[in-house]
CSV table of C-alpha atoms in Angstrom, one decimal:
chain,number,residue,atom,x,y,z
A,1,UNK,CA,110.5,-94.1,15.7
A,2,UNK,CA,113.8,-94.1,17.7
A,3,UNK,CA,115.3,-92.0,20.4
A,4,UNK,CA,117.6,-89.2,19.2
A,5,UNK,CA,121.2,-90.4,19.3
A,6,UNK,CA,120.3,-94.0,20.0
A,7,UNK,CA,119.0,-97.0,18.1
A,8,UNK,CA,116.4,-97.9,20.7
A,9,UNK,CA,113.0,-98.1,19.0
A,10,UNK,CA,110.2,-96.1,20.6
A,11,UNK,CA,106.5,-96.5,19.9
A,12,UNK,CA,103.7,-93.9,19.9
A,13,UNK,CA,100.7,-94.5,22.0
A,14,UNK,CA,98.7,-95.6,18.9
A,15,UNK,CA,101.4,-98.1,17.9
A,16,UNK,CA,101.7,-99.5,21.4
A,17,UNK,CA,98.0,-100.0,21.5
A,18,UNK,CA,98.0,-101.8,18.2
A,19,UNK,CA,100.7,-104.2,19.3
A,20,UNK,CA,98.9,-104.9,22.6
A,21,UNK,CA,95.5,-105.2,20.9
A,22,UNK,CA,93.9,-102.7,23.3
A,23,UNK,CA,92.5,-99.2,23.2
A,24,UNK,CA,94.9,-96.2,23.6
A,25,UNK,CA,93.5,-95.4,27.1
A,26,UNK,CA,94.3,-99.0,28.2
A,27,UNK,CA,97.9,-98.3,27.4
A,28,UNK,CA,97.9,-95.5,30.0
A,29,UNK,CA,96.1,-97.9,32.4
A,30,UNK,CA,99.2,-100.2,32.1
A,31,UNK,CA,101.4,-97.2,32.9
A,32,UNK,CA,99.4,-96.4,36.1
A,33,UNK,CA,99.7,-100.0,37.2
A,34,UNK,CA,103.5,-100.0,36.7
A,35,UNK,CA,103.4,-102.5,33.8
A,36,UNK,CA,104.7,-100.0,31.2
A,37,UNK,CA,106.9,-97.0,31.4
A,38,UNK,CA,106.3,-93.9,29.2
A,39,UNK,CA,108.3,-91.0,28.2
A,40,UNK,CA,107.1,-87.6,27.0
A,41,UNK,CA,107.9,-86.7,23.4
A,42,UNK,CA,110.6,-83.9,23.1
A,43,UNK,CA,107.9,-81.6,21.7
A,44,UNK,CA,105.8,-82.2,24.7
A,45,UNK,CA,102.9,-83.8,22.9
A,46,UNK,CA,102.1,-87.4,23.5
A,47,UNK,CA,104.2,-90.2,25.0
A,48,UNK,CA,106.4,-92.9,23.7
A,49,UNK,CA,107.0,-96.5,24.8
A,50,UNK,CA,109.9,-98.9,24.6
A,51,UNK,CA,109.1,-101.4,21.9
A,52,UNK,CA,110.8,-104.3,23.7
A,53,UNK,CA,108.9,-103.6,26.9
A,54,UNK,CA,105.6,-103.4,24.9
A,55,UNK,CA,106.3,-106.7,23.2
A,56,UNK,CA,107.1,-108.4,26.6
A,57,UNK,CA,103.8,-107.2,28.0
A,58,UNK,CA,102.0,-108.4,24.9
A,59,UNK,CA,103.5,-111.9,25.3
A,60,UNK,CA,102.6,-111.9,29.0
A,61,UNK,CA,99.1,-110.9,28.3
A,62,UNK,CA,98.7,-113.7,25.7
A,63,UNK,CA,99.9,-116.2,28.3
A,64,UNK,CA,97.5,-114.9,30.9
A,65,UNK,CA,94.6,-114.9,28.4
A,66,UNK,CA,95.3,-118.6,27.7
A,67,UNK,CA,95.5,-119.4,31.4
A,68,UNK,CA,92.2,-117.4,32.0
A,69,UNK,CA,90.4,-119.8,29.6
A,70,UNK,CA,90.6,-122.4,32.4
A,71,UNK,CA,88.7,-120.2,34.9
A,72,UNK,CA,91.8,-119.4,36.8
A,73,UNK,CA,92.2,-116.6,39.4
A,74,UNK,CA,91.2,-113.0,38.4
A,75,UNK,CA,94.4,-111.0,37.7
A,76,UNK,CA,94.7,-107.7,39.5
A,77,UNK,CA,97.4,-105.2,40.1
A,78,UNK,CA,95.6,-103.3,42.9
A,79,UNK,CA,96.0,-105.1,46.2
A,80,UNK,CA,98.4,-107.7,47.5
A,81,UNK,CA,97.9,-109.4,50.9
A,82,UNK,CA,101.0,-111.3,51.9
A,83,UNK,CA,102.7,-112.3,55.1
A,84,UNK,CA,100.2,-110.4,57.3
A,85,UNK,CA,100.8,-107.2,55.3
A,86,UNK,CA,98.4,-105.2,53.1
A,87,UNK,CA,99.7,-103.4,50.0
A,88,UNK,CA,98.3,-101.1,47.3
A,89,UNK,CA,100.3,-101.5,44.1
A,90,UNK,CA,103.2,-102.8,46.1
A,91,UNK,CA,103.1,-100.0,48.7
A,92,UNK,CA,102.3,-100.8,52.3
A,93,UNK,CA,98.8,-99.4,52.9
A,94,UNK,CA,99.6,-98.4,56.5
A,95,UNK,CA,102.5,-96.3,55.2
A,96,UNK,CA,100.1,-94.6,52.7
A,97,UNK,CA,97.6,-93.9,55.5
A,98,UNK,CA,100.4,-92.3,57.6
A,99,UNK,CA,101.3,-89.8,54.8
A,100,UNK,CA,98.3,-89.2,52.6
A,101,UNK,CA,94.6,-88.6,52.8
A,102,UNK,CA,91.8,-90.7,51.3
A,103,UNK,CA,91.4,-88.6,48.2
A,104,UNK,CA,95.1,-88.6,47.4
A,105,UNK,CA,95.4,-92.4,47.7
A,106,UNK,CA,92.3,-93.0,45.7
A,107,UNK,CA,93.5,-90.6,42.9
A,108,UNK,CA,96.8,-92.4,42.9
A,109,UNK,CA,95.2,-95.8,42.6
A,110,UNK,CA,93.1,-94.7,39.6
A,111,UNK,CA,95.7,-92.8,37.7
A,112,UNK,CA,99.2,-93.6,39.0
A,113,UNK,CA,99.7,-90.0,39.8
A,114,UNK,CA,99.8,-88.4,43.3
A,115,UNK,CA,98.0,-85.1,43.5
A,116,UNK,CA,98.6,-83.5,46.9
A,117,UNK,CA,95.5,-81.8,48.2
A,118,UNK,CA,93.1,-83.2,45.6
A,119,UNK,CA,89.5,-82.8,46.7
A,120,UNK,CA,86.3,-84.5,45.5
A,121,UNK,CA,83.2,-82.2,45.0
A,122,UNK,CA,79.8,-83.2,43.8
A,123,UNK,CA,78.2,-81.8,40.7
A,124,UNK,CA,75.2,-79.6,41.6
A,125,UNK,CA,72.7,-81.5,39.5
A,126,UNK,CA,73.9,-84.9,40.6
A,127,UNK,CA,73.8,-84.0,44.3
A,128,UNK,CA,70.3,-82.4,44.0
A,129,UNK,CA,68.9,-85.6,42.3
A,130,UNK,CA,70.4,-87.8,45.0
A,131,UNK,CA,69.0,-85.6,47.8
A,132,UNK,CA,65.5,-85.6,46.2
A,133,UNK,CA,65.6,-89.4,46.0
A,134,UNK,CA,66.9,-89.9,49.5
A,135,UNK,CA,64.2,-87.5,50.9
A,136,UNK,CA,61.5,-89.9,49.6
A,137,UNK,CA,62.8,-92.8,51.7
A,138,UNK,CA,60.8,-93.9,54.8
A,139,UNK,CA,61.9,-92.3,58.0
A,140,UNK,CA,63.4,-95.6,59.4
A,141,UNK,CA,65.8,-96.0,56.4
A,142,UNK,CA,69.4,-96.5,57.3
A,143,UNK,CA,72.5,-94.7,56.1
A,144,UNK,CA,73.4,-97.6,53.7
A,145,UNK,CA,69.9,-97.3,52.2
A,146,UNK,CA,70.6,-93.7,51.5
A,147,UNK,CA,73.9,-94.5,49.8
A,148,UNK,CA,72.3,-97.2,47.5
A,149,UNK,CA,69.5,-94.8,46.5
A,150,UNK,CA,71.9,-91.9,46.0
A,151,UNK,CA,74.1,-93.9,43.7
A,152,UNK,CA,71.1,-94.8,41.5
A,153,UNK,CA,69.7,-91.3,41.4
A,154,UNK,CA,73.2,-89.9,40.7
A,155,UNK,CA,73.4,-92.2,37.7
A,156,UNK,CA,70.0,-91.1,36.3
A,157,UNK,CA,71.1,-87.4,36.6
A,158,UNK,CA,74.4,-88.0,34.6
A,159,UNK,CA,73.9,-88.2,30.8
A,160,UNK,CA,77.6,-88.9,30.4
A,161,UNK,CA,77.6,-92.0,32.6
A,162,UNK,CA,78.2,-94.4,29.7
A,163,UNK,CA,81.6,-92.8,28.9
A,164,UNK,CA,84.1,-95.3,30.0
A,165,UNK,CA,87.3,-93.5,29.0
A,166,UNK,CA,89.7,-93.4,32.0
A,167,UNK,CA,89.6,-89.7,32.6
A,168,UNK,CA,85.8,-89.6,32.4
A,169,UNK,CA,85.5,-92.5,34.9
A,170,UNK,CA,87.9,-90.7,37.3
A,171,UNK,CA,85.8,-87.6,37.0
A,172,UNK,CA,82.6,-89.6,37.7
A,173,UNK,CA,84.3,-91.2,40.7
A,174,UNK,CA,85.1,-87.7,42.1
A,175,UNK,CA,81.5,-86.7,41.7
A,176,UNK,CA,80.0,-90.0,43.0
A,177,UNK,CA,82.1,-90.2,46.2
A,178,UNK,CA,81.4,-86.6,47.0
A,179,UNK,CA,77.7,-87.2,46.4
A,180,UNK,CA,77.6,-90.3,48.6
A,181,UNK,CA,79.3,-88.3,51.4
A,182,UNK,CA,77.2,-85.1,51.1
A,183,UNK,CA,73.8,-86.9,50.8
A,184,UNK,CA,74.2,-88.1,54.4
A,185,UNK,CA,72.3,-86.0,56.9
A,186,UNK,CA,74.5,-83.5,58.8
A,187,UNK,CA,74.3,-83.9,62.6
A,188,UNK,CA,77.3,-81.8,63.6
A,189,UNK,CA,78.6,-78.4,62.4
A,190,UNK,CA,78.5,-78.4,58.6
A,191,UNK,CA,81.7,-78.2,56.6
A,192,UNK,CA,82.2,-76.6,53.2
A,193,UNK,CA,81.7,-78.8,50.1
A,194,UNK,CA,85.4,-78.6,49.2
A,195,UNK,CA,86.6,-79.9,52.6
A,196,UNK,CA,88.3,-83.3,52.7
A,197,UNK,CA,85.9,-86.3,52.6
A,198,UNK,CA,86.9,-87.4,56.1
A,199,UNK,CA,86.0,-84.0,57.6
A,200,UNK,CA,82.6,-83.9,55.8
A,201,UNK,CA,81.8,-87.5,56.8
A,202,UNK,CA,82.7,-86.7,60.5
A,203,UNK,CA,79.9,-84.0,60.7
A,204,UNK,CA,77.4,-86.6,59.3
A,205,UNK,CA,78.3,-89.3,61.8
A,206,UNK,CA,78.7,-87.5,65.1
A,207,UNK,CA,78.0,-84.3,67.0
A,208,UNK,CA,81.5,-84.3,68.5
A,209,UNK,CA,83.8,-81.5,67.4
A,210,UNK,CA,86.1,-82.6,64.5
A,211,UNK,CA,89.4,-82.5,66.3
A,212,UNK,CA,92.5,-83.3,64.3
A,213,UNK,CA,93.3,-86.5,66.2
A,214,UNK,CA,89.8,-87.8,65.5
A,215,UNK,CA,90.0,-86.8,61.8
A,216,UNK,CA,93.3,-88.5,61.4
A,217,UNK,CA,91.8,-91.8,62.6
A,218,UNK,CA,88.8,-91.5,60.3
A,219,UNK,CA,90.9,-90.5,57.3
A,220,UNK,CA,93.3,-93.4,57.9
A,221,UNK,CA,90.3,-95.8,58.2
A,222,UNK,CA,89.1,-94.6,54.8
A,223,UNK,CA,92.5,-95.2,53.2
A,224,UNK,CA,92.9,-98.6,54.7
A,225,UNK,CA,89.4,-99.7,53.6
A,226,UNK,CA,89.7,-98.7,50.0
A,227,UNK,CA,90.4,-102.2,48.8
A,228,UNK,CA,91.0,-105.7,50.2
A,229,UNK,CA,91.7,-107.9,47.2
A,230,UNK,CA,88.6,-109.8,45.8
A,231,UNK,CA,86.1,-109.4,48.6
A,232,UNK,CA,82.6,-110.4,47.6
A,233,UNK,CA,81.5,-106.9,46.9
A,234,UNK,CA,84.5,-106.3,44.7
A,235,UNK,CA,83.8,-109.4,42.7
A,236,UNK,CA,80.2,-108.2,42.2
A,237,UNK,CA,81.6,-104.8,41.0
A,238,UNK,CA,84.1,-106.5,38.6
A,239,UNK,CA,81.3,-108.7,37.1
A,240,UNK,CA,79.3,-105.6,36.4
A,241,UNK,CA,82.3,-103.8,34.9
A,242,UNK,CA,83.0,-106.9,32.8
A,243,UNK,CA,79.6,-106.2,31.1
A,244,UNK,CA,80.8,-102.6,30.5
A,245,UNK,CA,78.3,-101.3,33.1
A,246,UNK,CA,78.9,-97.6,33.9
A,247,UNK,CA,80.7,-96.7,37.1
A,248,UNK,CA,77.4,-95.9,39.0
A,249,UNK,CA,76.1,-99.4,38.2
A,250,UNK,CA,79.5,-100.9,39.2
A,251,UNK,CA,79.3,-99.2,42.6
A,252,UNK,CA,75.6,-100.1,43.0
A,253,UNK,CA,76.6,-103.8,42.5
A,254,UNK,CA,79.2,-103.4,45.1
A,255,UNK,CA,76.8,-101.7,47.6
A,256,UNK,CA,74.3,-104.5,47.0
A,257,UNK,CA,76.8,-107.2,47.9
A,258,UNK,CA,78.1,-105.2,50.8
A,259,UNK,CA,74.6,-105.1,52.5
A,260,UNK,CA,74.9,-108.4,54.4
A,261,UNK,CA,75.8,-109.5,57.9
A,262,UNK,CA,79.0,-111.3,56.7
A,263,UNK,CA,80.5,-108.4,54.9
A,264,UNK,CA,79.6,-104.7,55.5
A,265,UNK,CA,77.3,-105.4,58.4
A,266,UNK,CA,80.1,-107.0,60.4
A,267,UNK,CA,81.3,-103.7,61.8
A,268,UNK,CA,77.8,-103.0,63.2
A,269,UNK,CA,77.9,-106.3,65.3
A,270,UNK,CA,81.3,-105.3,66.6
A,271,UNK,CA,80.0,-101.9,67.5
A,272,UNK,CA,77.1,-103.3,69.5
A,273,UNK,CA,79.3,-105.8,71.3
A,274,UNK,CA,81.8,-103.1,72.2
A,275,UNK,CA,79.1,-100.9,73.6
A,276,UNK,CA,78.1,-103.7,75.9
A,277,UNK,CA,81.7,-104.4,76.8
A,278,UNK,CA,82.3,-100.7,77.8
A,279,UNK,CA,79.4,-101.1,80.3
A,280,UNK,CA,79.9,-104.7,81.6
A,281,UNK,CA,83.6,-105.5,80.7
A,282,UNK,CA,85.1,-107.4,77.9
A,283,UNK,CA,85.3,-110.8,79.7
A,284,UNK,CA,81.5,-110.7,80.6
A,285,UNK,CA,80.6,-109.9,77.0
A,286,UNK,CA,82.7,-112.7,75.6
A,287,UNK,CA,81.1,-115.2,78.1
A,288,UNK,CA,77.6,-114.0,77.0
A,289,UNK,CA,78.4,-114.6,73.3
A,290,UNK,CA,79.9,-118.0,73.9
A,291,UNK,CA,77.0,-119.1,76.1
A,292,UNK,CA,74.5,-118.1,73.4
A,293,UNK,CA,76.5,-120.0,70.8
A,294,UNK,CA,77.4,-116.8,68.9
A,295,UNK,CA,80.7,-116.0,67.3
A,296,UNK,CA,82.5,-113.1,69.0
A,297,UNK,CA,82.6,-110.4,66.3
A,298,UNK,CA,85.7,-108.3,65.4
A,299,UNK,CA,88.2,-111.1,65.8
A,300,UNK,CA,90.2,-113.1,63.2
A,301,UNK,CA,90.4,-112.8,59.5
A,302,UNK,CA,90.9,-115.6,57.0
A,303,UNK,CA,93.6,-113.6,55.0
A,304,UNK,CA,95.7,-112.8,58.1
A,305,UNK,CA,97.0,-115.8,60.1
A,306,UNK,CA,98.5,-113.1,62.5
A,307,UNK,CA,97.3,-109.6,63.1
A,308,UNK,CA,95.2,-107.5,60.7
A,309,UNK,CA,97.6,-104.7,59.9
A,310,UNK,CA,94.8,-102.3,59.3
A,311,UNK,CA,93.5,-102.9,62.8
A,312,UNK,CA,97.0,-102.4,64.2
A,313,UNK,CA,97.4,-99.1,62.5
A,314,UNK,CA,94.0,-97.8,63.7
A,315,UNK,CA,94.6,-98.9,67.3
A,316,UNK,CA,98.0,-97.0,67.3
A,317,UNK,CA,96.2,-93.8,66.2
A,318,UNK,CA,93.4,-94.3,68.7
A,319,UNK,CA,96.0,-94.4,71.5
A,320,UNK,CA,96.6,-90.7,70.8
A,321,UNK,CA,92.9,-89.9,71.3
A,322,UNK,CA,92.2,-89.6,75.1
A,323,UNK,CA,88.4,-89.9,74.5
A,324,UNK,CA,88.9,-93.4,73.0
A,325,UNK,CA,90.7,-94.9,76.0
A,326,UNK,CA,87.7,-96.6,77.5
A,327,UNK,CA,86.5,-98.2,74.3
A,328,UNK,CA,90.1,-99.2,73.4
A,329,UNK,CA,90.6,-100.8,76.8
A,330,UNK,CA,87.3,-102.8,76.4
A,331,UNK,CA,88.4,-104.0,72.9
A,332,UNK,CA,91.7,-105.2,74.2
A,333,UNK,CA,90.1,-107.0,77.1
A,334,UNK,CA,87.9,-108.9,74.6
A,335,UNK,CA,91.0,-109.9,72.6
A,336,UNK,CA,92.9,-110.9,75.7
A,337,UNK,CA,90.0,-113.0,77.0
A,338,UNK,CA,89.6,-114.9,73.8
A,339,UNK,CA,93.4,-115.4,73.5
A,340,UNK,CA,93.3,-117.6,76.6
A,341,UNK,CA,91.9,-120.4,74.5
A,342,UNK,CA,91.8,-119.3,70.8
A,343,UNK,CA,94.6,-117.4,69.1
A,344,UNK,CA,92.4,-114.8,67.4
A,345,UNK,CA,93.5,-111.2,66.7
A,346,UNK,CA,91.5,-108.1,66.4
A,347,UNK,CA,90.4,-107.3,62.8
A,348,UNK,CA,89.5,-104.0,61.2
A,349,UNK,CA,85.9,-104.3,62.3
A,350,UNK,CA,86.8,-104.1,66.0
A,351,UNK,CA,89.1,-101.2,65.3
A,352,UNK,CA,86.3,-99.4,63.5
A,353,UNK,CA,84.0,-100.2,66.4
A,354,UNK,CA,86.4,-98.5,68.8
A,355,UNK,CA,86.3,-95.4,66.7
A,356,UNK,CA,82.5,-95.4,66.3
A,357,UNK,CA,81.7,-96.1,69.9
A,358,UNK,CA,84.3,-93.7,71.4
A,359,UNK,CA,83.1,-90.9,69.0
A,360,UNK,CA,79.4,-91.4,69.8
A,361,UNK,CA,78.6,-92.5,66.3
A,362,UNK,CA,75.5,-94.7,65.5
A,363,UNK,CA,75.9,-98.5,65.1
A,364,UNK,CA,75.8,-98.3,61.3
A,365,UNK,CA,78.6,-95.7,61.1
A,366,UNK,CA,81.3,-98.3,60.5
A,367,UNK,CA,79.4,-99.8,57.6
A,368,UNK,CA,78.9,-96.3,56.2
A,369,UNK,CA,82.7,-95.5,56.4
A,370,UNK,CA,83.4,-98.9,54.8
A,371,UNK,CA,81.0,-98.3,51.9
A,372,UNK,CA,82.3,-94.8,51.0
A,373,UNK,CA,85.9,-95.9,51.3
A,374,UNK,CA,85.4,-99.1,49.2
A,375,UNK,CA,83.8,-97.1,46.5
A,376,UNK,CA,87.2,-95.9,45.5
A,377,UNK,CA,88.4,-99.5,45.3
A,378,UNK,CA,85.4,-100.6,43.2
A,379,UNK,CA,86.2,-97.8,40.8
A,380,UNK,CA,89.9,-98.9,40.6
A,381,UNK,CA,88.7,-102.5,39.8
A,382,UNK,CA,86.3,-101.2,37.2
A,383,UNK,CA,89.1,-99.3,35.5
A,384,UNK,CA,91.1,-102.5,35.5
A,385,UNK,CA,88.2,-104.6,34.2
A,386,UNK,CA,87.3,-102.1,31.4
A,387,UNK,CA,90.7,-102.9,29.9
A,388,UNK,CA,90.0,-106.7,29.8
A,389,UNK,CA,88.1,-108.8,27.4
A,390,UNK,CA,84.4,-107.9,27.9
A,391,UNK,CA,82.1,-110.5,29.5
A,392,UNK,CA,85.0,-112.7,30.4
A,393,UNK,CA,83.4,-113.5,33.8
A,394,UNK,CA,80.8,-116.0,32.5
A,395,UNK,CA,81.0,-119.2,34.6
A,396,UNK,CA,79.0,-122.2,33.4
A,397,UNK,CA,76.6,-123.7,35.9
A,398,UNK,CA,76.8,-127.3,37.1
A,399,UNK,CA,73.2,-128.5,36.5
A,400,UNK,CA,71.8,-130.6,39.3
A,401,UNK,CA,68.1,-130.8,38.3
A,402,UNK,CA,66.2,-133.7,36.9
A,403,UNK,CA,67.5,-135.0,33.6
A,404,UNK,CA,65.4,-134.4,30.5
A,405,UNK,CA,63.1,-135.3,29.0
A,406,UNK,CA,60.6,-134.6,31.7
A,407,UNK,CA,56.8,-134.3,31.2
A,408,UNK,CA,55.3,-130.8,31.4
A,409,UNK,CA,53.7,-129.9,34.7
A,410,UNK,CA,50.1,-130.8,35.0
A,411,UNK,CA,47.4,-128.3,36.0
A,412,UNK,CA,45.9,-129.5,39.3
A,413,UNK,CA,42.3,-130.7,39.2
A,414,UNK,CA,39.7,-128.3,40.8
C-alpha cells in the first residue's frame, strides 16, 4: 500500500511482521522500543509502517543475529549506563523519577505509552492463593520468602499464565506486582487496593504515617531500581524467558538470583551498618569494619567510576525529610571517612539504608523494595526476550573432568 498523495510505500502490521520474520506482536514491541515508527490507518483500524524503515531494521537484525552466533553481548534496548548516568530507553532515570510514579514508568517501559495515573491491582483469586500459601510459611520467614512463595502461588492460580502475547504479559505484570505488594503484612494504617504501589508498600514496611515527603522518596526509589542493565537476577530472568517460561516463572528466576548477599542482600548489610553508625558515629563504624577485615557496605559500584546517580537523587530527596537528618548525616560521615584514603562514593544501597533506618523499617525492607521494583524490569526484559529466537541462551560448557574412557566406579567391599 502507499500513502494517499505520495509514492511512499507503507506496510500493514502483517506485512511488516513477514518481512522481519517475527510475530505481529513483536512488531509493536519494536515500536515501544523506538526501533520502528507506526502510523494509524486513515480508517482508524490497524497501523502502517514505512517499508524502508522495516527493511533497514530487518538488515540490522540479520547482522546482530550473525554476531550473536559468537556468544557476543546480549542486546537490550531497556537500560543504558554511561558516563555515570543511568537511562531507561534513552531517558535519564532520575528525571523520570522526578516526574512520574513507579507504575507510570513501568507501564511506559513495557508498552512505550505513558498512562498518567495508572494503578496496579491484584486479581481476587490470585491474591487469595498467594495469601494462603504465605500463611503456611514458618513464623520466622522473611519478607523475601513471602515474595518468592507468593509468585509461585499466583502462577498456580492463573490458568492464562502461558499466554505470552504482549498485552497479556502486561496484564499479568499488573496483577503480579500488586499481589507481591499486597501479600506483605500490614503494619501501619491500611491503604485501599487501588492506591499507588508506593503508598501500599509504605504501610507494610513501617508504622510511621505516610507523609508525602516520605512517599516521594519511596516512589522514586522504586522507579530508580526498576532496571540496571544485565544484573545477575536479570540474566536469570532472561534465560527463563528465552525458554518461553511464563512471566511468573521469569520473576521467580529473578527472585531466586536476587536472594544472595552480593545482590539483593547488600542493602540489608548497609542498613545494619548505618544503624550502628547512627549510635556510634560513622568513623567508628568504618574503623570496626576495617579492623575485622570486612568491606564497608554501601560504597562503590563497578558500573559507576564516579557517583551512583540513583544514590544522588535519593539523597537529594531525603534532605527534604527532617526525620532523615540523623541517618543522612551518619551516611555522609561514612563516605567522608573512607574518602580520606579510598575514592569510593555512596551507592544506591546506602541511600536505601538511609530511607529504611530513618523510617524505622526492618533490615530487610531495602531488599523488599528492590525486589518489587525490579519485578517491572524483569518483565520488560521478558517482553524483549520473547521477541528473540527461543533458547538462544545456551552456552557450551568447558569440560574439565577426567578424559574418557574411564572405568566405571567400583562398589566398595563390605
